[in-house]
Tab-separated table of C-alpha atoms and ligand atoms in Angstrom:
chain	number	residue	atom	x	y	z
A	20	UNK	CA	0.000	0.000	0.000
A	21	UNK	CA	1.248	3.442	-0.870
A	22	UNK	CA	1.653	5.733	2.080
A	23	UNK	CA	-0.267	8.885	1.349
A	24	UNK	CA	-0.016	11.877	3.585
A	25	UNK	CA	-3.343	12.631	5.120
A	26	UNK	CA	-4.915	15.977	4.453
A	27	UNK	CA	-5.213	16.812	8.131
A	28	UNK	CA	-1.467	16.418	8.453
A	29	UNK	CA	-1.027	19.506	6.313
A	30	UNK	CA	-0.663	22.493	8.643
A	31	UNK	CA	-3.646	24.216	7.099
A	32	UNK	CA	-3.791	26.937	9.684
A	33	UNK	CA	-0.636	28.318	8.090
A	34	UNK	CA	-2.013	28.558	4.577
A	35	UNK	CA	-5.699	29.164	5.141
A	36	UNK	CA	-7.332	32.369	6.337
A	37	UNK	CA	-9.082	31.975	9.638
A	38	UNK	CA	-12.770	31.896	8.602
A	39	UNK	CA	-12.186	29.295	5.923
A	40	UNK	CA	-9.988	27.308	8.231
A	41	UNK	CA	-12.728	27.085	10.816
A	42	UNK	CA	-15.354	26.060	8.250
A	43	UNK	CA	-12.991	23.530	6.838
A	44	UNK	CA	-12.368	22.053	10.240
A	45	UNK	CA	-16.081	21.746	10.773
A	46	UNK	CA	-16.624	19.609	7.752
A	47	UNK	CA	-13.380	17.704	8.181
A	48	UNK	CA	-14.604	16.788	11.657
A	49	UNK	CA	-17.991	15.797	10.314
A	50	UNK	CA	-16.345	13.702	7.634
A	51	UNK	CA	-13.915	12.237	10.146
A	52	UNK	CA	-16.801	10.763	12.060
A	53	UNK	CA	-17.598	8.571	9.061
A	54	UNK	CA	-14.125	7.105	8.905
A	55	UNK	CA	-10.680	8.621	8.613
A	56	UNK	CA	-9.516	6.231	5.923
A	57	UNK	CA	-11.990	7.713	3.486
A	58	UNK	CA	-10.269	11.044	3.792
A	59	UNK	CA	-7.110	9.913	2.051
A	60	UNK	CA	-6.574	12.174	-0.888
A	61	UNK	CA	-4.254	10.930	-3.604
A	62	UNK	CA	-3.665	14.506	-4.723
A	63	UNK	CA	-2.440	15.481	-1.272
A	64	UNK	CA	1.033	13.973	-1.454
A	65	UNK	CA	3.928	14.979	0.706
A	66	UNK	CA	5.088	17.637	-1.750
A	67	UNK	CA	4.472	21.164	-0.603
A	68	UNK	CA	3.007	21.950	-4.016
A	69	UNK	CA	0.087	19.725	-3.211
A	70	UNK	CA	-0.920	21.515	-0.065
A	71	UNK	CA	-4.038	23.584	-0.484
A	72	UNK	CA	-3.145	26.716	-2.405
A	73	UNK	CA	-2.763	30.220	-1.179
A	74	UNK	CA	-6.432	31.136	-1.569
A	75	UNK	CA	-5.688	33.960	-3.905
A	76	UNK	CA	-9.331	33.766	-4.905
A	77	UNK	CA	-10.762	33.462	-1.433
A	78	UNK	CA	-12.982	36.454	-2.077
A	79	UNK	CA	-15.044	34.387	-4.487
A	80	UNK	CA	-15.552	31.479	-2.115
A	81	UNK	CA	-19.013	31.893	-0.626
A	82	UNK	CA	-19.533	31.617	3.113
A	83	UNK	CA	-23.055	30.269	2.722
A	84	UNK	CA	-23.892	27.108	4.585
A	85	UNK	CA	-22.532	24.011	2.882
A	86	UNK	CA	-24.881	21.447	1.414
A	87	UNK	CA	-24.711	18.192	3.360
A	88	UNK	CA	-22.081	16.004	1.781
A	89	UNK	CA	-24.514	13.073	1.813
A	90	UNK	CA	-26.940	15.091	-0.330
A	91	UNK	CA	-24.293	16.348	-2.742
A	92	UNK	CA	-23.143	12.777	-3.354
A	93	UNK	CA	-26.515	11.054	-3.654
A	94	UNK	CA	-28.684	13.492	-5.649
A	95	UNK	CA	-26.880	13.843	-8.957
A	96	UNK	CA	-27.207	14.356	-12.671
A	97	UNK	CA	-24.866	12.083	-14.605
A	98	UNK	CA	-26.774	10.505	-17.479
A	99	UNK	CA	-23.907	8.135	-18.300
A	100	UNK	CA	-25.021	6.286	-15.180
A	101	UNK	CA	-28.788	6.712	-15.530
A	102	UNK	CA	-31.274	9.551	-15.737
A	103	UNK	CA	-32.674	9.320	-12.203
A	104	UNK	CA	-31.139	11.478	-9.485
A	105	UNK	CA	-30.250	8.433	-7.427
A	106	UNK	CA	-28.884	6.397	-10.325
A	107	UNK	CA	-25.355	7.859	-10.579
A	108	UNK	CA	-24.338	6.881	-7.063
A	109	UNK	CA	-25.678	3.355	-7.408
A	110	UNK	CA	-24.534	2.697	-10.971
A	111	UNK	CA	-21.066	4.248	-10.834
A	112	UNK	CA	-19.824	2.231	-7.874
A	113	UNK	CA	-17.528	0.050	-9.948
A	114	UNK	CA	-16.344	2.763	-12.348
A	115	UNK	CA	-12.521	2.739	-12.368
A	116	UNK	CA	-10.635	5.908	-13.140
A	117	UNK	CA	-6.977	4.912	-12.653
A	118	UNK	CA	-4.420	5.976	-15.254
A	119	UNK	CA	-6.808	8.573	-16.626
A	120	UNK	CA	-5.641	10.359	-19.735
A	121	UNK	CA	-6.792	13.550	-21.394
A	122	UNK	CA	-6.418	14.109	-25.123
A	123	UNK	CA	-5.613	17.693	-26.025
A	124	UNK	CA	-6.148	18.751	-29.628
A	125	UNK	CA	-6.875	21.636	-31.974
A	126	UNK	CA	-5.520	25.164	-31.954
A	127	UNK	CA	-2.591	24.874	-29.566
A	128	UNK	CA	1.172	24.395	-29.667
A	129	UNK	CA	1.200	21.362	-27.390
A	130	UNK	CA	-1.447	18.859	-28.451
A	131	UNK	CA	-1.097	15.311	-27.188
A	132	UNK	CA	-2.305	12.765	-24.699
A	133	UNK	CA	-1.561	13.690	-21.120
A	134	UNK	CA	-1.660	11.758	-17.901
A	135	UNK	CA	-4.133	13.477	-15.585
A	136	UNK	CA	-1.978	13.181	-12.525
A	137	UNK	CA	1.027	14.692	-14.293
A	138	UNK	CA	-1.133	17.616	-15.411
A	139	UNK	CA	-2.628	18.432	-12.034
A	140	UNK	CA	0.169	17.551	-9.639
A	141	UNK	CA	2.486	20.488	-10.338
A	142	UNK	CA	-0.324	22.935	-9.573
A	143	UNK	CA	-1.418	23.916	-6.077
A	144	UNK	CA	-4.757	22.404	-5.193
A	145	UNK	CA	-7.189	25.089	-4.081
A	146	UNK	CA	-10.388	24.804	-2.144
A	147	UNK	CA	-13.240	26.917	-3.469
A	148	UNK	CA	-16.721	26.969	-2.023
A	149	UNK	CA	-19.038	27.493	-4.985
A	150	UNK	CA	-22.739	27.317	-5.650
A	151	UNK	CA	-23.919	24.904	-8.319
A	152	UNK	CA	-27.356	25.670	-9.727
A	153	UNK	CA	-29.067	23.113	-11.876
A	154	UNK	CA	-31.392	24.114	-14.691
A	155	UNK	CA	-34.114	22.182	-12.863
A	156	UNK	CA	-34.081	24.860	-10.147
A	157	UNK	CA	-32.243	23.149	-7.336
A	158	UNK	CA	-28.916	24.316	-6.033
A	159	UNK	CA	-26.112	23.255	-3.729
A	160	UNK	CA	-23.084	24.854	-2.046
A	161	UNK	CA	-20.050	22.617	-2.372
A	162	UNK	CA	-16.437	22.885	-1.195
A	163	UNK	CA	-14.590	21.936	-4.369
A	164	UNK	CA	-10.926	21.011	-4.548
A	165	UNK	CA	-9.376	21.914	-7.842
A	166	UNK	CA	-7.094	23.968	-9.999
A	167	UNK	CA	-7.966	26.904	-12.214
A	168	UNK	CA	-8.948	25.618	-15.665
A	169	UNK	CA	-6.960	28.493	-17.185
A	170	UNK	CA	-3.661	27.343	-15.628
A	171	UNK	CA	-4.021	23.968	-17.305
A	172	UNK	CA	-5.135	25.424	-20.632
A	173	UNK	CA	-2.221	27.846	-20.757
A	174	UNK	CA	0.239	24.986	-20.444
A	175	UNK	CA	-0.949	23.725	-23.866
A	176	UNK	CA	-0.169	27.142	-25.401
A	177	UNK	CA	-3.374	27.923	-27.288
A	178	UNK	CA	-2.815	29.781	-30.574
A	179	UNK	CA	-4.510	33.043	-31.515
A	180	UNK	CA	-7.069	30.995	-33.454
A	181	UNK	CA	-8.338	29.343	-30.274
A	182	UNK	CA	-11.674	31.088	-29.740
A	183	UNK	CA	-13.421	28.265	-27.889
A	184	UNK	CA	-12.632	25.275	-25.725
A	185	UNK	CA	-14.606	22.072	-26.292
A	186	UNK	CA	-14.672	19.435	-23.575
A	187	UNK	CA	-15.674	15.807	-23.885
A	188	UNK	CA	-16.620	13.073	-21.413
A	189	UNK	CA	-15.400	9.485	-21.708
A	190	UNK	CA	-17.386	7.466	-24.254
A	191	UNK	CA	-17.452	3.844	-23.105
A	192	UNK	CA	-20.898	2.202	-22.952
A	193	UNK	CA	-19.476	-0.764	-21.047
A	194	UNK	CA	-18.032	1.337	-18.245
A	195	UNK	CA	-20.810	3.929	-18.512
A	196	UNK	CA	-23.948	1.840	-19.036
A	197	UNK	CA	-26.211	4.859	-19.412
A	198	UNK	CA	-24.568	5.362	-22.822
A	199	UNK	CA	-26.285	2.199	-24.052
A	200	UNK	CA	-29.420	4.317	-24.382
A	201	UNK	CA	-29.597	7.299	-26.727
A	202	UNK	CA	-30.887	9.790	-24.184
A	203	UNK	CA	-28.184	12.250	-25.337
A	204	UNK	CA	-25.687	12.393	-28.210
A	205	UNK	CA	-22.671	10.669	-26.667
A	206	UNK	CA	-20.067	11.516	-25.659
A	207	UNK	CA	-21.351	14.305	-23.440
A	208	UNK	CA	-19.925	17.519	-24.873
A	209	UNK	CA	-19.595	20.995	-23.466
A	210	UNK	CA	-17.862	24.187	-24.443
A	211	UNK	CA	-16.813	27.639	-23.296
A	212	UNK	CA	-15.445	30.709	-25.019
A	213	UNK	CA	-11.731	31.039	-24.404
A	214	UNK	CA	-12.373	34.111	-22.209
A	215	UNK	CA	-14.813	32.119	-20.060
A	216	UNK	CA	-12.410	29.198	-19.851
A	217	UNK	CA	-9.575	31.484	-18.714
A	218	UNK	CA	-11.712	33.188	-16.070
A	219	UNK	CA	-10.341	32.463	-12.589
A	220	UNK	CA	-13.746	31.283	-11.338
A	221	UNK	CA	-13.697	28.311	-13.730
A	222	UNK	CA	-11.936	25.350	-12.180
A	223	UNK	CA	-11.147	21.756	-12.930
A	224	UNK	CA	-12.126	19.859	-9.841
A	225	UNK	CA	-10.563	16.630	-8.600
A	226	UNK	CA	-12.194	16.574	-5.197
A	227	UNK	CA	-14.864	17.848	-2.842
A	228	UNK	CA	-15.331	18.000	0.936
A	229	UNK	CA	-11.604	17.401	1.352
A	230	UNK	CA	-11.688	14.097	-0.508
A	231	UNK	CA	-11.147	12.684	-3.952
A	232	UNK	CA	-14.105	13.328	-6.257
A	233	UNK	CA	-16.701	10.553	-5.923
A	234	UNK	CA	-17.577	8.776	-9.173
A	235	UNK	CA	-21.122	10.126	-9.183
A	236	UNK	CA	-19.788	13.685	-9.012
A	237	UNK	CA	-17.572	13.284	-12.061
A	238	UNK	CA	-14.395	11.420	-11.115
A	239	UNK	CA	-11.596	11.786	-11.725
A	240	UNK	CA	-11.866	15.321	-13.097
A	241	UNK	CA	-14.787	17.610	-13.872
A	242	UNK	CA	-15.406	21.202	-14.712
A	243	UNK	CA	-16.981	23.658	-12.272
A	244	UNK	CA	-18.295	26.891	-13.839
A	245	UNK	CA	-20.354	28.348	-11.011
A	246	UNK	CA	-22.028	31.182	-12.925
A	247	UNK	CA	-23.632	28.806	-15.418
A	248	UNK	CA	-26.373	26.179	-15.155
A	249	UNK	CA	-25.100	22.868	-13.827
A	250	UNK	CA	-25.058	21.055	-17.142
A	251	UNK	CA	-22.089	23.147	-18.316
A	252	UNK	CA	-20.004	21.561	-15.540
A	253	UNK	CA	-19.047	18.473	-17.531
A	254	UNK	CA	-17.880	15.383	-15.677
A	255	UNK	CA	-15.217	12.703	-16.269
A	256	UNK	CA	-13.365	14.716	-18.903
A	257	UNK	CA	-11.146	12.917	-21.439
A	258	UNK	CA	-10.934	15.507	-24.207
A	259	UNK	CA	-9.972	19.163	-24.485
A	260	UNK	CA	-10.064	20.759	-27.923
A	261	UNK	CA	-9.188	24.343	-28.790
A	262	UNK	CA	-11.300	25.464	-31.725
A	263	UNK	CA	-11.882	28.452	-33.918
A	264	UNK	CA	-15.592	27.734	-34.287
A	265	UNK	CA	-18.434	27.367	-31.802
A	266	UNK	CA	-18.358	23.809	-30.437
A	267	UNK	CA	-21.414	21.587	-30.310
A	268	UNK	CA	-22.770	20.838	-26.864
A	269	UNK	CA	-24.896	17.839	-25.910
A	270	UNK	CA	-27.771	19.781	-24.368
A	271	UNK	CA	-27.900	22.286	-27.200
A	272	UNK	CA	-28.033	19.384	-29.675
A	273	UNK	CA	-30.831	17.795	-27.645
A	274	UNK	CA	-32.919	20.968	-27.393
A	275	UNK	CA	-31.557	24.067	-29.129
A	276	UNK	CA	-34.530	26.205	-28.110
A	277	UNK	CA	-34.148	25.211	-24.467
A	278	UNK	CA	-30.406	25.092	-23.921
A	279	UNK	CA	-28.190	27.738	-25.473
A	280	UNK	CA	-24.426	27.770	-25.705
A	281	UNK	CA	-23.928	30.328	-22.925
A	282	UNK	CA	-26.371	28.972	-20.343
A	283	UNK	CA	-25.486	31.649	-17.828
A	284	UNK	CA	-27.705	31.528	-14.765
A	285	UNK	CA	-30.246	34.253	-15.491
A	286	UNK	CA	-33.483	34.727	-13.547
A	287	UNK	CA	-34.752	37.141	-16.221
A	288	UNK	CA	-34.724	34.574	-19.011
A	289	UNK	CA	-37.170	31.727	-18.534
A	290	UNK	CA	-36.607	28.253	-19.837
A	291	UNK	CA	-39.343	27.708	-22.498
A	292	UNK	CA	-41.105	25.276	-20.163
A	293	UNK	CA	-40.529	26.855	-16.757
A	294	UNK	CA	-39.491	29.975	-14.886
A	295	UNK	CA	-35.852	30.353	-13.864
A	296	UNK	CA	-36.578	32.991	-11.207
A	297	UNK	CA	-36.423	30.828	-8.111
A	298	UNK	CA	-34.527	27.838	-6.830
A	299	UNK	CA	-34.546	25.424	-3.943
A	300	UNK	CA	-31.319	24.938	-2.061
A	301	UNK	CA	-31.007	21.211	-1.365
A	302	UNK	CA	-31.671	20.683	2.328
A	303	UNK	CA	-33.983	23.710	2.612
A	304	UNK	CA	-37.744	23.848	2.409
A	305	UNK	CA	-38.486	27.269	0.987
A	306	UNK	CA	-37.399	28.487	-2.398
A	307	UNK	CA	-35.143	31.484	-2.751
A	308	UNK	CA	-34.661	34.031	-5.521
A	309	UNK	CA	-32.111	33.032	-8.125
A	310	UNK	CA	-29.343	35.592	-8.527
A	311	UNK	CA	-27.974	36.873	-11.839
A	312	UNK	CA	-24.979	34.771	-12.877
A	313	UNK	CA	-25.732	32.622	-9.832
A	314	UNK	CA	-24.466	35.445	-7.607
A	315	UNK	CA	-21.157	35.912	-9.436
A	316	UNK	CA	-22.196	38.975	-11.487
A	317	UNK	CA	-19.473	41.171	-10.064
A	318	UNK	CA	-16.834	38.761	-11.302
A	319	UNK	CA	-18.216	37.697	-14.688
A	320	UNK	CA	-20.720	40.260	-16.025
A	321	UNK	CA	-17.967	42.030	-17.976
A	322	UNK	CA	-17.458	38.889	-20.068
A	323	UNK	CA	-20.863	39.584	-21.644
A	324	UNK	CA	-20.767	43.354	-22.027
A	325	UNK	CA	-22.907	44.373	-25.000
A	326	UNK	CA	-24.352	40.908	-25.492
A	327	UNK	CA	-28.151	40.495	-25.566
A	328	UNK	CA	-28.545	37.813	-22.901
A	329	UNK	CA	-32.121	37.022	-23.914
A	330	UNK	CA	-30.904	36.045	-27.379
A	331	UNK	CA	-27.618	34.581	-26.191
A	332	UNK	CA	-29.118	32.365	-23.511
B	3	MTE	N1	-20.723	13.934	-18.460
B	3	MTE	C1	-21.743	14.518	-17.819
B	3	MTE	N2	-21.538	15.660	-17.126
B	3	MTE	C2	-22.567	16.254	-16.481
B	3	MTE	C3	-23.879	15.719	-16.542
B	3	MTE	C4	-24.069	14.503	-17.283
B	3	MTE	O1	-25.183	13.952	-17.389
B	3	MTE	N3	-22.986	13.946	-17.885
B	3	MTE	N4	-24.921	16.367	-15.897
B	3	MTE	C5	-24.741	17.817	-15.676
B	3	MTE	C6	-25.802	18.416	-14.881
B	3	MTE	S1	-27.321	18.618	-15.623
B	3	MTE	C7	-25.588	18.891	-13.610
B	3	MTE	S2	-26.787	19.741	-12.755
B	3	MTE	C8	-24.292	18.640	-12.917
B	3	MTE	C9	-24.546	17.946	-11.596
B	3	MTE	O2	-23.372	17.818	-10.847
B	3	MTE	P1	-23.413	17.055	-9.420
B	3	MTE	O3	-24.077	15.746	-9.618
B	3	MTE	O4	-21.989	16.937	-9.001
B	3	MTE	O5	-24.201	17.934	-8.494
B	3	MTE	O6	-23.397	17.843	-13.690
B	3	MTE	C10	-23.379	18.138	-15.074
B	3	MTE	N5	-22.325	17.397	-15.741
B	4	MO	MO1	-28.540	20.170	-14.307
């Protein structure tokens, strides 16, 4: 067995501002009650580089109450493992993600097939507490562990022709039995403009609640774009392509009138079949008002200056 340094052995108090440190301790303690062994994090090796980062973006971590970890890991959308909310946890139990590779292609100087661990390991792992708001009007607040998507993308040296980034999930109907049914065009595809992809709020996540990402939440690596509807946050990524043209996305292909390319959280623009004005935080009874850009307007509104958001939904 490989000896992995436990997360709680990292002197977090030295790298984490006080309020976050206290919150973190709270959920580490809660998690610890379930069983310390589960807290082993393969990304948290002995190297200093793997300690939680310097929180340069702490201002954008919310201090709202966290969603219960049990809820965040048992009420999921991951159609590769079934379309019911409880399917992903049950059906992804045996999904193996060792030796995960990501194929990088298109408009960049360094295309190729990269080992996930080699890509992520040199970067400091940061903890960001972000809201995730699903298009179905439920939301969660999750402590994600990840690295800025932009840091990874820059290492591939995108060319000036790279206007968009297209991301792809693994396509393997044996390992992902939900792909045996044509509920979506497989593989699951998503995309961002290059400016969105380089925005510091967008992260590639490899963990949550201080642990490795559970399969049902998109192991071993998924996107988190907190100002957009949940379906943009693509899970189990195996492909990154820099492109000059607008990439196709699975939900836009499935329903172009219902799911646009941008899919920014916007209470003013209704989904054709329902209002987007309110949401229910998982674990709460009463609905709350949905905020523009999911509450991240100050950080991201400038990305869309001059764009008609009713047309570019
Ligand atoms: N590959 C893939 N990624 C996906 C999905 C999916 O079905 N397949 N569902 C999306 C949707 S609709 C949402 S709301 C979020 C849910 O993330 P969570 O289960 O971690 O809360 O994942 C998104 N990423
Ligand atoms: Mo969603």
